[in-house]
Amino acid sequence: MGLPREFHEQCRTSLELNYLKTFYFWARDAALSVTNKIIESDAVIPEVKVCTAALRLMLQILNWEFRHDTNSTKASINVFSAVVRHDNASSKRSECVLVQPGPAWCDVLISSGHVGWLLGLYAALRQKFSCKGYWLDCPIAVSARKLIVQFCSLTGSIFASDNGKMQENHMLQLLSGILQWIDPPDVVSKAIEEGKCESEMLDGCRALLSIATVTTHFVFDQLLKAIRPFGTLTLLSTLMCEVVKVLMTNNTDEETWSWEARDILLDTWTILLVPMDGSGGNALLPPEGKHAAANIFAMIVESELKVASASVANDDGDSDYLQASISAMDERLSSYALIARAAIDITIPLLTRHFSERFVRLDQGRGIIDPTETLEELYSLLLITGHVLADEGDGETPLVPTAIQTDFVDIVEAEKHPVVVLSASIIRFAEQSMDPEVRATVFSPRLMEAVIWFLARWSHTYLMPLEESKCHLSHGYDHQHQSIHSRKALLSFFGEHNQGQIVLNIIVRISTMTLMSYPGEKDLQGLTCHHLLHTLVRRKNICHKLVSLDSWRDLANAFINEKVLFLLSSANQRSLAQTLVLSASGLRNSEASNQYVRGLMVHMTTYLVELSNKKNLKSVAQQPDIIMSVSCFLERLRGAASAAEPRTQRAVYEMGISVMNPVLLLLEVYKHESAVIYLLLKFIVDWVDGQISYLEAQETASVIDFCMRLLQLYSSHNIGKISISLSSTLLSEAKTEKYKDLRALLQLLSSLCSKDLVDFSSDSIEVEGTNISQVVYFGLHIVTPLISLELLKYPKLCHDYFSLLSHILEVYPETFAQLNSDAFAHIVGTLDFGLHHQDLEVVNMCLGALKALASYHYRKMCAGKTGLGSHAAGHGNFPEGIFSRFLRSLLQLLLFEDYSPDLVSAAADALLPLILCEQGVYQRLGNELIERQANPMLKSRLANALHSLTSSNHLSSTLDRVNYQRFRKNLNSLLIEVRGFLRTM
Amino acid sequence: MSDEEHHFESKADAGASKTYPQQAGTIRKNGYIVIKARPCKVVEVSTSKTGKHGHAKCHFVGIDIFNGKKLEDIVPSSHNCDVPHVNRADYQLIDISEDGFVSLLTENGNTKDDLKLPTDENLLSQIKDGFAEGKELVVTVMSAMGEEQICALKDIGSKN
């Protein structure tokens, strides 16, 4: 409310330190004073309301985001870190707010028996639920429960540093109170199913979640042992089993209480099991906890299978909903994986059993019973197993999960390693898809998607792991020896020198098959191209093997010759070409790699060359089938162009050069076929982008010449063209296409620009190299007229355009000076437009460009040269010269208009050289401003402020860093001083 | 390659054909498709499955390129659809007659007089005004499945 932020911060601190606790006291005392009356009376009395309100207030106070404590504990945080988990580990779970009020609150909340009173109050309330006026969800019960849950997440320095004893006692006290809500789980869940309200049970789950958030799984498990023969993990497991059972029996789409309870409990498990410090080591659970985890995982798998087979019945009516829930499902699956890994030696064999049961069922029932339910079950099993066995790479090569590496101690023979058994059984199953008959009956596209997904995830981790070789080096201590041995057995089993190559061969054959035998299944083929094949070529050692495999050669041959593969969707087409070209890096030397790429692409280029040489090209080209082939080949060329590596650069370069002429001819004949035009442009953009930095001077010249011809041709087709259509959708489509084309052209210019910055060619610098700056200006000159103000409304295009513009103005101001007046005027016009744009970035870039121009001009003037010459002096359309014009509009902007404060320094940097260039104009403008001011006091204030802008802080008339800094300060103080009254006038 | 070549030749002879079969899965957004015997431009394609473990099918939303009406179709993605042969040609505008027909100059020097002015207000006025001002105008005529229509206009400079 007009006050500075500091003031609000102070209020906040003062409230927290001085008043909050007092308020809490009042609330507590109010509640205490009526407690006895409530407990004694059987009927509802007015005091209940008082108590409810007090409880609510206490809850609100505990919800306060205590800051003071977190600051002060930063220094002493390690004291009881054994118990308290740090914020960053638990802050992932935003739903669970930590309560950290600091040591000052200890007396109120803990040592005074406050919790005991609260639990006592609630226990008394529970007795009364049968009475009139009280029920499970009556306001006082709800608030009491909420407060209790809130107490569960109490942590931080409020507890004395006694190794967590105090906190443990606190939690134990709470837990024993909460226990009545959820224990024994089967009785509770039965009661709920019979109509009892579920809110108490859900609150119990939430309390467990809170406790889990503030402890480690060890402490968590120990808590219950004090009062029960088993640990808390066992309780958690039985509780969740009950919940999952209920979930299984009444499987509906509605969100029932069991859904919610399941999610809360799953979160609890995740919090307990998630690796604490990112080092990847889940701490080992005690045997009892492990057992609990195994139980719950078995239950989960059973329920997921049940859900899967039941879901077959309800058809895909809500496929959109399915798509949306996939990410939620992913999160759930990774929680399952955490649980499974906690008891990995039990869960892996379990999964293997489930798989083999279903394989047998499929095998026996083939042709007799409808396999759909089993297929759906396998689908879920594959997803679950994929998560359990391997982590997602996130761009890096994931390691075999630690639990799997370390937990199989006594397995020495690789063939008997449970993970190997499981993986092998899945791979053998997948291999059956090669048989057309089995494929037709068993491998539906959906199941195949899961298979491909699994293979990709699995092979990323297990297939020919890099670690394999390193493994020999790791020296184990004696007690670790066994575990290292079993780890080595696992890792090397699918390694290069063992089964790796065989498995790789199978995977490649399956991939080829999905591309050939599932026509039109875009999702499946997309997974194969983008996921599986990409994963394979990402690693060098796999590439080495790949290029020597017959199956890979078959895939390459199919790519070249098979018509079925021409029908892949465009993105898949591109990705496949890219993958094949990338695999060339596995060949012995650069010559072989280049030869390989040539062999892959020569058919496409010959086709395009021959097509473009046809006499009747114009009529032939319009035929839909020709359009399709051309688009397909362009996509492939683009894929290959984007895969260029130093090793294959030659071949990709030649590929581009050979289709230069055809590209121009096609650009001509397809000028009305926007989809093809866009492909052509994108291919050239990617190709130039990949090649430009390698090219020798001669080659650069020809590429640039080609690009200019392309630009001119495109421009001549599109300038002054008015398309019209009866449908507004088609019109807006046409606009979008235009925008995409132009964006591609700007990208082309930007990559040309980069030639000056990154250059790997062997020529010594600037032998007789082309002047890139001239080329880019010329290109810009061609493109700019096509960009209307309408099109600049597309943020990306606008952004690209201005970053290119400001880049070339900064780097090549001298070329700018040589432009003819029309081109010059156009660029100045756009700069002016950009200055008043809403986008901060755009304005920033324009200011940068202005600064560059003005300082260039000023430096040249100082050196006695002409600088921007006639442009600066002004003529024709701009009688006042560009600098005075921008000086005026920049001052106008700074003093009178709305803008983000972040712009001030950039504006200062542009303003200083402008003022230096046009001192006379600046004087005049300043005087005008002062004259306009009627109020004499404000008048003198303004005059002083303007005066000090150019004179205070020892501002000189040079353009160096120090001076820019001084000027920034000066401008800031000017704005603070005068903007307030100037704008209100 | 020889295979491809053959494919290419045989189709070239069938130049008169109005539509071509093409697998539904390969028809993309911004491509063309025949829906209910009308040539359409595809503005939306989405795929779904027939039943959980069934095959993919494509759902097309197309816009009639001549009258702008919206049409929809669902086809199994491995089946064939008809794709119209859409041709566009540029002609120089030489005259506008009283009864709303235009006279166009073809590449080989003949005139083409069977096209009416477009009904679209904007394009109509652009053509009429431009022509009245003596600008040199090139119109683009789009034809598919036996229909023709002027769809775009370009000003290539004033007559001297």
PDB file of C-alpha atoms in Angstrom, chain A residues 70-79:
ATOM      1  CA  THR A  70      15.280 -20.506   9.862  1.00  0.00           C
ATOM      2  CA  ASN A  71      17.725 -17.645   9.751  1.00  0.00           C
ATOM      3  CA  SER A  72      19.100 -18.271  13.178  1.00  0.00           C
ATOM      4  CA  THR A  73      19.380 -22.003  12.742  1.00  0.00           C
ATOM      5  CA  LYS A  74      21.396 -21.754   9.571  1.00  0.00           C
ATOM      6  CA  ALA A  75      24.509 -21.508  11.689  1.00  0.00           C
ATOM      7  CA  SER A  76      23.691 -24.320  14.052  1.00  0.00           C
ATOM      8  CA  ILE A  77      21.804 -26.595  11.762  1.00  0.00           C
ATOM      9  CA  ASN A  78      24.032 -29.593  12.098  1.00  0.00           C
ATOM     10  CA  VAL A  79      23.395 -30.130  15.751  1.00  0.00           C
TER      11      VAL A  79
END
